[in-house]
Amino acid sequence: MKLTVGIIGAPHGLKGEVKIDVRTDKPELRLYPGASLETIPPEEGPLVIAAVREYKGATYVRFTDI
């Protein structure tokens, strides 16, 4: 089963993070370092999460190789 777990938003800071509009009820089960996420369009992915952090109610993610 495929789920939309989030939508990639604006870049944040200088370390390659992006803000994620989280679309899942349990982000801790889907957004964690090492998780591989498929993308739309498929040729842009998969994206592998390098780091995740929460700051002021927002979720920021850094991907490997980006």
PDB file of N, CA, C and O in Angstrom:
ATOM      1  N   MET A   1       0.832  -1.161   0.000  1.00  0.00           N
ATOM      2  CA  MET A   1       0.000   0.000   0.000  1.00  0.00           C
ATOM      3  C   MET A   1       0.889   1.241   0.000  1.00  0.00           C
ATOM      4  O   MET A   1       1.871   1.301   0.731  1.00  0.00           O
ATOM      5  N   LYS A   2       0.557   2.220  -0.800  1.00  0.00           N
ATOM      6  CA  LYS A   2       1.309   3.463  -0.862  1.00  0.00           C
ATOM      7  C   LYS A   2       0.524   4.557  -0.157  1.00  0.00           C
ATOM      8  O   LYS A   2      -0.690   4.654  -0.299  1.00  0.00           O
ATOM      9  N   LEU A   3       1.248   5.373   0.608  1.00  0.00           N
ATOM     10  CA  LEU A   3       0.658   6.472   1.355  1.00  0.00           C
ATOM     11  C   LEU A   3       1.401   7.754   1.055  1.00  0.00           C
ATOM     12  O   LEU A   3       2.604   7.741   0.819  1.00  0.00           O
ATOM     13  N   THR A   4       0.696   8.861   1.111  1.00  0.00           N
ATOM     14  CA  THR A   4       1.350  10.155   1.062  1.00  0.00           C
ATOM     15  C   THR A   4       1.712  10.507   2.489  1.00  0.00           C
ATOM     16  O   THR A   4       0.834  10.708   3.321  1.00  0.00           O
ATOM     17  N   VAL A   5       3.007  10.540   2.791  1.00  0.00           N
ATOM     18  CA  VAL A   5       3.440  10.828   4.162  1.00  0.00           C
ATOM     19  C   VAL A   5       3.773  12.297   4.352  1.00  0.00           C
ATOM     20  O   VAL A   5       3.783  12.794   5.462  1.00  0.00           O
ATOM     21  N   GLY A   6       4.051  12.997   3.254  1.00  0.00           N
ATOM     22  CA  GLY A   6       4.355  14.413   3.367  1.00  0.00           C
ATOM     23  C   GLY A   6       4.598  15.040   2.018  1.00  0.00           C
ATOM     24  O   GLY A   6       4.803  14.350   1.016  1.00  0.00           O
ATOM     25  N   ILE A   7       4.549  16.350   2.023  1.00  0.00           N
ATOM     26  CA  ILE A   7       4.830  17.127   0.817  1.00  0.00           C
ATOM     27  C   ILE A   7       6.038  17.996   1.109  1.00  0.00           C
ATOM     28  O   ILE A   7       6.072  18.708   2.123  1.00  0.00           O
ATOM     29  N   ILE A   8       7.041  17.918   0.246  1.00  0.00           N
ATOM     30  CA  ILE A   8       8.271  18.685   0.427  1.00  0.00           C
ATOM     31  C   ILE A   8       7.981  20.153   0.155  1.00  0.00           C
ATOM     32  O   ILE A   8       7.415  20.508  -0.864  1.00  0.00           O
ATOM     33  N   GLY A   9       8.391  20.983   1.114  1.00  0.00           N
ATOM     34  CA  GLY A   9       8.167  22.418   1.003  1.00  0.00           C
ATOM     35  C   GLY A   9       9.454  23.172   0.746  1.00  0.00           C
ATOM     36  O   GLY A   9      10.382  22.676   0.111  1.00  0.00           O
ATOM     37  N   ALA A  10       9.524  24.344   1.326  1.00  0.00           N
ATOM     38  CA  ALA A  10      10.630  25.269   1.100  1.00  0.00           C
ATOM     39  C   ALA A  10      11.921  24.793   1.762  1.00  0.00           C
ATOM     40  O   ALA A  10      11.885  24.125   2.792  1.00  0.00           O
ATOM     41  N   PRO A  11      13.066  25.149   1.167  1.00  0.00           N
ATOM     42  CA  PRO A  11      14.345  24.857   1.815  1.00  0.00           C
ATOM     43  C   PRO A  11      14.474  25.681   3.093  1.00  0.00           C
ATOM     44  O   PRO A  11      13.870  26.743   3.235  1.00  0.00           O
ATOM     45  N   HIS A  12      15.273  25.161   4.032  1.00  0.00           N
ATOM     46  CA  HIS A  12      15.436  25.829   5.319  1.00  0.00           C
ATOM     47  C   HIS A  12      16.910  25.817   5.708  1.00  0.00           C
ATOM     48  O   HIS A  12      17.520  24.755   5.817  1.00  0.00           O
ATOM     49  N   GLY A  13      17.474  26.979   5.915  1.00  0.00           N
ATOM     50  CA  GLY A  13      18.853  27.080   6.382  1.00  0.00           C
ATOM     51  C   GLY A  13      19.877  26.735   5.327  1.00  0.00           C
ATOM     52  O   GLY A  13      19.586  26.681   4.132  1.00  0.00           O
ATOM     53  N   LEU A  14      21.097  26.462   5.802  1.00  0.00           N
ATOM     54  CA  LEU A  14      22.225  26.222   4.909  1.00  0.00           C
ATOM     55  C   LEU A  14      22.694  24.776   4.898  1.00  0.00           C
ATOM     56  O   LEU A  14      23.682  24.454   4.250  1.00  0.00           O
ATOM     57  N   LYS A  15      22.018  23.895   5.632  1.00  0.00           N
ATOM     58  CA  LYS A  15      22.470  22.514   5.757  1.00  0.00           C
ATOM     59  C   LYS A  15      21.702  21.543   4.862  1.00  0.00           C
ATOM     60  O   LYS A  15      21.833  20.341   5.007  1.00  0.00           O
ATOM     61  N   GLY A  16      20.882  22.054   3.957  1.00  0.00           N
ATOM     62  CA  GLY A  16      20.172  21.185   3.027  1.00  0.00           C
ATOM     63  C   GLY A  16      18.847  20.664   3.531  1.00  0.00           C
ATOM     64  O   GLY A  16      18.288  19.737   2.955  1.00  0.00           O
ATOM     65  N   GLU A  17      18.317  21.248   4.590  1.00  0.00           N
ATOM     66  CA  GLU A  17      17.028  20.799   5.107  1.00  0.00           C
ATOM     67  C   GLU A  17      15.886  21.389   4.291  1.00  0.00           C
ATOM     68  O   GLU A  17      16.011  22.457   3.701  1.00  0.00           O
ATOM     69  N   VAL A  18      14.769  20.666   4.292  1.00  0.00           N
ATOM     70  CA  VAL A  18      13.535  21.166   3.695  1.00  0.00           C
ATOM     71  C   VAL A  18      12.412  20.997   4.711  1.00  0.00           C
ATOM     72  O   VAL A  18      12.433  20.091   5.536  1.00  0.00           O
ATOM     73  N   LYS A  19      11.450  21.888   4.637  1.00  0.00           N
ATOM     74  CA  LYS A  19      10.289  21.789   5.504  1.00  0.00           C
ATOM     75  C   LYS A  19       9.327  20.786   4.886  1.00  0.00           C
ATOM     76  O   LYS A  19       9.119  20.772   3.673  1.00  0.00           O
ATOM     77  N   ILE A  20       8.750  19.922   5.711  1.00  0.00           N
ATOM     78  CA  ILE A  20       7.825  18.900   5.241  1.00  0.00           C
ATOM     79  C   ILE A  20       6.428  19.207   5.776  1.00  0.00           C
ATOM     80  O   ILE A  20       6.253  19.430   6.976  1.00  0.00           O
ATOM     81  N   ASP A  21       5.449  19.232   4.870  1.00  0.00           N
ATOM     82  CA  ASP A  21       4.048  19.320   5.268  1.00  0.00           C
ATOM     83  C   ASP A  21       3.601  17.883   5.526  1.00  0.00           C
ATOM     84  O   ASP A  21       3.305  17.137   4.589  1.00  0.00           O
ATOM     85  N   VAL A  22       3.605  17.478   6.788  1.00  0.00           N
ATOM     86  CA  VAL A  22       3.346  16.090   7.166  1.00  0.00           C
ATOM     87  C   VAL A  22       1.882  15.745   6.907  1.00  0.00           C
ATOM     88  O   VAL A  22       0.982  16.473   7.312  1.00  0.00           O
ATOM     89  N   ARG A  23       1.650  14.608   6.235  1.00  0.00           N
ATOM     90  CA  ARG A  23       0.308  14.147   5.893  1.00  0.00           C
ATOM     91  C   ARG A  23      -0.008  12.781   6.475  1.00  0.00           C
ATOM     92  O   ARG A  23      -0.874  12.085   5.977  1.00  0.00           O
ATOM     93  N   THR A  24       0.695  12.369   7.506  1.00  0.00           N
ATOM     94  CA  THR A  24       0.462  11.082   8.142  1.00  0.00           C
ATOM     95  C   THR A  24       0.173  11.300   9.624  1.00  0.00           C
ATOM     96  O   THR A  24       0.641  12.273  10.215  1.00  0.00           O
ATOM     97  N   ASP A  25      -0.594  10.393  10.200  1.00  0.00           N
ATOM     98  CA  ASP A  25      -0.951  10.537  11.611  1.00  0.00           C
ATOM     99  C   ASP A  25       0.165  10.082  12.539  1.00  0.00           C
ATOM    100  O   ASP A  25       0.181  10.449  13.708  1.00  0.00           O
ATOM    101  N   LYS A  26       1.107   9.299  12.045  1.00  0.00           N
ATOM    102  CA  LYS A  26       2.226   8.815  12.866  1.00  0.00           C
ATOM    103  C   LYS A  26       3.548   9.040  12.134  1.00  0.00           C
ATOM    104  O   LYS A  26       4.148   8.104  11.614  1.00  0.00           O
ATOM    105  N   PRO A  27       4.013  10.283  12.089  1.00  0.00           N
ATOM    106  CA  PRO A  27       5.242  10.560  11.341  1.00  0.00           C
ATOM    107  C   PRO A  27       6.465   9.831  11.877  1.00  0.00           C
ATOM    108  O   PRO A  27       7.375   9.513  11.118  1.00  0.00           O
ATOM    109  N   GLU A  28       6.491   9.522  13.184  1.00  0.00           N
ATOM    110  CA  GLU A  28       7.655   8.828  13.753  1.00  0.00           C
ATOM    111  C   GLU A  28       7.832   7.431  13.182  1.00  0.00           C
ATOM    112  O   GLU A  28       8.931   6.880  13.195  1.00  0.00           O
ATOM    113  N   LEU A  29       6.764   6.837  12.629  1.00  0.00           N
ATOM    114  CA  LEU A  29       6.854   5.504  12.027  1.00  0.00           C
ATOM    115  C   LEU A  29       7.278   5.546  10.558  1.00  0.00           C
ATOM    116  O   LEU A  29       7.660   4.530   9.993  1.00  0.00           O
ATOM    117  N   ARG A  30       7.198   6.709   9.935  1.00  0.00           N
ATOM    118  CA  ARG A  30       7.488   6.809   8.512  1.00  0.00           C
ATOM    119  C   ARG A  30       8.653   7.751   8.182  1.00  0.00           C
ATOM    120  O   ARG A  30       9.318   7.584   7.185  1.00  0.00           O
ATOM    121  N   LEU A  31       8.870   8.750   9.029  1.00  0.00           N
ATOM    122  CA  LEU A  31       9.928   9.730   8.787  1.00  0.00           C
ATOM    123  C   LEU A  31      11.018   9.546   9.838  1.00  0.00           C
ATOM    124  O   LEU A  31      10.948  10.089  10.932  1.00  0.00           O
ATOM    125  N   TYR A  32      12.024   8.769   9.502  1.00  0.00           N
ATOM    126  CA  TYR A  32      13.143   8.494  10.402  1.00  0.00           C
ATOM    127  C   TYR A  32      14.401   8.309   9.560  1.00  0.00           C
ATOM    128  O   TYR A  32      14.316   7.975   8.375  1.00  0.00           O
ATOM    129  N   PRO A  33      15.581   8.569  10.129  1.00  0.00           N
ATOM    130  CA  PRO A  33      16.823   8.399   9.374  1.00  0.00           C
ATOM    131  C   PRO A  33      16.943   6.976   8.815  1.00  0.00           C
ATOM    132  O   PRO A  33      16.731   5.996   9.521  1.00  0.00           O
ATOM    133  N   GLY A  34      17.229   6.901   7.526  1.00  0.00           N
ATOM    134  CA  GLY A  34      17.368   5.616   6.846  1.00  0.00           C
ATOM    135  C   GLY A  34      16.129   5.201   6.074  1.00  0.00           C
ATOM    136  O   GLY A  34      16.195   4.307   5.238  1.00  0.00           O
ATOM    137  N   ALA A  35      14.995   5.865   6.323  1.00  0.00           N
ATOM    138  CA  ALA A  35      13.764   5.529   5.599  1.00  0.00           C
ATOM    139  C   ALA A  35      13.896   5.928   4.140  1.00  0.00           C
ATOM    140  O   ALA A  35      14.418   6.988   3.799  1.00  0.00           O
ATOM    141  N   SER A  36      13.423   5.072   3.255  1.00  0.00           N
ATOM    142  CA  SER A  36      13.438   5.331   1.821  1.00  0.00           C
ATOM    143  C   SER A  36      12.016   5.654   1.385  1.00  0.00           C
ATOM    144  O   SER A  36      11.083   4.898   1.655  1.00  0.00           O
ATOM    145  N   LEU A  37      11.854   6.791   0.706  1.00  0.00           N
ATOM    146  CA  LEU A  37      10.533   7.259   0.298  1.00  0.00           C
ATOM    147  C   LEU A  37      10.447   7.343  -1.219  1.00  0.00           C
ATOM    148  O   LEU A  37      11.334   7.894  -1.874  1.00  0.00           O
ATOM    149  N   GLU A  38       9.376   6.817  -1.774  1.00  0.00           N
ATOM    150  CA  GLU A  38       9.131   6.953  -3.201  1.00  0.00           C
ATOM    151  C   GLU A  38       8.637   8.359  -3.483  1.00  0.00           C
ATOM    152  O   GLU A  38       8.113   9.037  -2.593  1.00  0.00           O
ATOM    153  N   THR A  39       8.794   8.799  -4.708  1.00  0.00           N
ATOM    154  CA  THR A  39       8.421  10.164  -5.077  1.00  0.00           C
ATOM    155  C   THR A  39       7.482  10.173  -6.275  1.00  0.00           C
ATOM    156  O   THR A  39       7.357   9.190  -6.992  1.00  0.00           O
ATOM    157  N   ILE A  40       6.842  11.294  -6.446  1.00  0.00           N
ATOM    158  CA  ILE A  40       6.063  11.558  -7.660  1.00  0.00           C
ATOM    159  C   ILE A  40       6.704  12.784  -8.276  1.00  0.00           C
ATOM    160  O   ILE A  40       6.701  13.847  -7.642  1.00  0.00           O
ATOM    161  N   PRO A  41       7.290  12.716  -9.436  1.00  0.00           N
ATOM    162  CA  PRO A  41       7.409  11.592 -10.347  1.00  0.00           C
ATOM    163  C   PRO A  41       8.459  10.585  -9.858  1.00  0.00           C
ATOM    164  O   PRO A  41       9.423  10.952  -9.175  1.00  0.00           O
ATOM    165  N   PRO A  42       8.274   9.316 -10.229  1.00  0.00           N
ATOM    166  CA  PRO A  42       9.157   8.248  -9.741  1.00  0.00           C
ATOM    167  C   PRO A  42      10.628   8.425 -10.102  1.00  0.00           C
ATOM    168  O   PRO A  42      11.503   7.995  -9.351  1.00  0.00           O
ATOM    169  N   GLU A  43      10.918   9.077 -11.214  1.00  0.00           N
ATOM    170  CA  GLU A  43      12.320   9.233 -11.628  1.00  0.00           C
ATOM    171  C   GLU A  43      13.098  10.194 -10.727  1.00  0.00           C
ATOM    172  O   GLU A  43      14.317  10.257 -10.794  1.00  0.00           O
ATOM    173  N   GLU A  44      12.433  10.921  -9.857  1.00  0.00           N
ATOM    174  CA  GLU A  44      13.090  11.833  -8.919  1.00  0.00           C
ATOM    175  C   GLU A  44      13.524  11.137  -7.625  1.00  0.00           C
ATOM    176  O   GLU A  44      14.163  11.746  -6.783  1.00  0.00           O
ATOM    177  N   GLY A  45      13.180   9.904  -7.443  1.00  0.00           N
ATOM    178  CA  GLY A  45      13.468   9.215  -6.180  1.00  0.00           C
ATOM    179  C   GLY A  45      14.078   7.870  -6.418  1.00  0.00           C
ATOM    180  O   GLY A  45      14.499   7.559  -7.522  1.00  0.00           O
ATOM    181  N   PRO A  46      14.141   7.061  -5.433  1.00  0.00           N
ATOM    182  CA  PRO A  46      13.638   7.304  -4.079  1.00  0.00           C
ATOM    183  C   PRO A  46      14.547   8.239  -3.297  1.00  0.00           C
ATOM    184  O   PRO A  46      15.728   8.377  -3.600  1.00  0.00           O
ATOM    185  N   LEU A  47      13.986   8.885  -2.285  1.00  0.00           N
ATOM    186  CA  LEU A  47      14.745   9.748  -1.392  1.00  0.00           C
ATOM    187  C   LEU A  47      14.980   9.001  -0.082  1.00  0.00           C
ATOM    188  O   LEU A  47      14.073   8.374   0.445  1.00  0.00           O
ATOM    189  N   VAL A  48      16.208   9.079   0.422  1.00  0.00           N
ATOM    190  CA  VAL A  48      16.552   8.436   1.687  1.00  0.00           C
ATOM    191  C   VAL A  48      16.771   9.534   2.723  1.00  0.00           C
ATOM    192  O   VAL A  48      17.547  10.464   2.501  1.00  0.00           O
ATOM    193  N   ILE A  49      16.091   9.425   3.848  1.00  0.00           N
ATOM    194  CA  ILE A  49      16.164  10.432   4.901  1.00  0.00           C
ATOM    195  C   ILE A  49      17.476  10.294   5.668  1.00  0.00           C
ATOM    196  O   ILE A  49      17.828   9.215   6.125  1.00  0.00           O
ATOM    197  N   ALA A  50      18.193  11.418   5.802  1.00  0.00           N
ATOM    198  CA  ALA A  50      19.436  11.445   6.570  1.00  0.00           C
ATOM    199  C   ALA A  50      19.183  11.933   7.994  1.00  0.00           C
ATOM    200  O   ALA A  50      19.807  11.454   8.938  1.00  0.00           O
ATOM    201  N   ALA A  51      18.271  12.897   8.166  1.00  0.00           N
ATOM    202  CA  ALA A  51      17.985  13.447   9.495  1.00  0.00           C
ATOM    203  C   ALA A  51      16.594  14.053   9.504  1.00  0.00           C
ATOM    204  O   ALA A  51      16.112  14.540   8.477  1.00  0.00           O
ATOM    205  N   VAL A  52      15.965  14.011  10.676  1.00  0.00           N
ATOM    206  CA  VAL A  52      14.643  14.603  10.878  1.00  0.00           C
ATOM    207  C   VAL A  52      14.676  15.384  12.183  1.00  0.00           C
ATOM    208  O   VAL A  52      15.274  14.929  13.161  1.00  0.00           O
ATOM    209  N   ARG A  53      14.038  16.546  12.187  1.00  0.00           N
ATOM    210  CA  ARG A  53      13.934  17.289  13.437  1.00  0.00           C
ATOM    211  C   ARG A  53      12.658  18.115  13.454  1.00  0.00           C
ATOM    212  O   ARG A  53      12.115  18.471  12.409  1.00  0.00           O
ATOM    213  N   GLU A  54      12.184  18.374  14.650  1.00  0.00           N
ATOM    214  CA  GLU A  54      11.019  19.221  14.883  1.00  0.00           C
ATOM    215  C   GLU A  54      11.516  20.558  15.425  1.00  0.00           C
ATOM    216  O   GLU A  54      12.424  20.595  16.255  1.00  0.00           O
ATOM    217  N   TYR A  55      10.911  21.630  14.947  1.00  0.00           N
ATOM    218  CA  TYR A  55      11.263  22.948  15.448  1.00  0.00           C
ATOM    219  C   TYR A  55      10.052  23.849  15.348  1.00  0.00           C
ATOM    220  O   TYR A  55       9.525  24.063  14.251  1.00  0.00           O
ATOM    221  N   LYS A  56       9.598  24.343  16.478  1.00  0.00           N
ATOM    222  CA  LYS A  56       8.443  25.242  16.555  1.00  0.00           C
ATOM    223  C   LYS A  56       7.229  24.684  15.825  1.00  0.00           C
ATOM    224  O   LYS A  56       6.566  25.381  15.051  1.00  0.00           O
ATOM    225  N   GLY A  57       6.959  23.403  16.025  1.00  0.00           N
ATOM    226  CA  GLY A  57       5.776  22.785  15.446  1.00  0.00           C
ATOM    227  C   GLY A  57       5.892  22.370  13.990  1.00  0.00           C
ATOM    228  O   GLY A  57       4.949  21.875  13.407  1.00  0.00           O
ATOM    229  N   ALA A  58       7.069  22.570  13.388  1.00  0.00           N
ATOM    230  CA  ALA A  58       7.279  22.184  11.988  1.00  0.00           C
ATOM    231  C   ALA A  58       8.283  21.036  11.938  1.00  0.00           C
ATOM    232  O   ALA A  58       9.111  20.864  12.827  1.00  0.00           O
ATOM    233  N   THR A  59       8.208  20.243  10.869  1.00  0.00           N
ATOM    234  CA  THR A  59       9.120  19.116  10.664  1.00  0.00           C
ATOM    235  C   THR A  59      10.087  19.462   9.546  1.00  0.00           C
ATOM    236  O   THR A  59       9.663  19.896   8.468  1.00  0.00           O
ATOM    237  N   TYR A  60      11.369  19.262   9.814  1.00  0.00           N
ATOM    238  CA  TYR A  60      12.421  19.512   8.834  1.00  0.00           C
ATOM    239  C   TYR A  60      13.184  18.224   8.573  1.00  0.00           C
ATOM    240  O   TYR A  60      13.490  17.480   9.497  1.00  0.00           O
ATOM    241  N   VAL A  61      13.475  17.966   7.288  1.00  0.00           N
ATOM    242  CA  VAL A  61      14.131  16.728   6.882  1.00  0.00           C
ATOM    243  C   VAL A  61      15.328  17.067   6.000  1.00  0.00           C
ATOM    244  O   VAL A  61      15.290  17.996   5.201  1.00  0.00           O
ATOM    245  N   ARG A  62      16.389  16.291   6.170  1.00  0.00           N
ATOM    246  CA  ARG A  62      17.544  16.369   5.271  1.00  0.00           C
ATOM    247  C   ARG A  62      17.667  14.997   4.606  1.00  0.00           C
ATOM    248  O   ARG A  62      17.550  13.964   5.253  1.00  0.00           O
ATOM    249  N   PHE A  63      17.868  14.987   3.295  1.00  0.00           N
ATOM    250  CA  PHE A  63      17.974  13.750   2.530  1.00  0.00           C
ATOM    251  C   PHE A  63      19.436  13.470   2.187  1.00  0.00           C
ATOM    252  O   PHE A  63      20.230  14.395   2.030  1.00  0.00           O
ATOM    253  N   THR A  64      19.789  12.193   2.057  1.00  0.00           N
ATOM    254  CA  THR A  64      21.137  11.825   1.641  1.00  0.00           C
ATOM    255  C   THR A  64      21.314  12.172   0.162  1.00  0.00           C
ATOM    256  O   THR A  64      20.348  12.213  -0.593  1.00  0.00           O
ATOM    257  N   ASP A  65      22.532  12.431  -0.240  1.00  0.00           N
ATOM    258  CA  ASP A  65      22.893  12.688  -1.640  1.00  0.00           C
ATOM    259  C   ASP A  65      22.213  13.911  -2.239  1.00  0.00           C
ATOM    260  O   ASP A  65      22.119  14.031  -3.462  1.00  0.00           O
ATOM    261  N   ILE A  66      21.719  14.815  -1.398  1.00  0.00           N
ATOM    262  CA  ILE A  66      21.128  16.063  -1.923  1.00  0.00           C
ATOM    263  C   ILE A  66      21.760  17.225  -1.191  1.00  0.00           C
ATOM    264  O   ILE A  66      21.874  17.209  -0.001  1.00  0.00           O
TER     265      ILE A  66
END
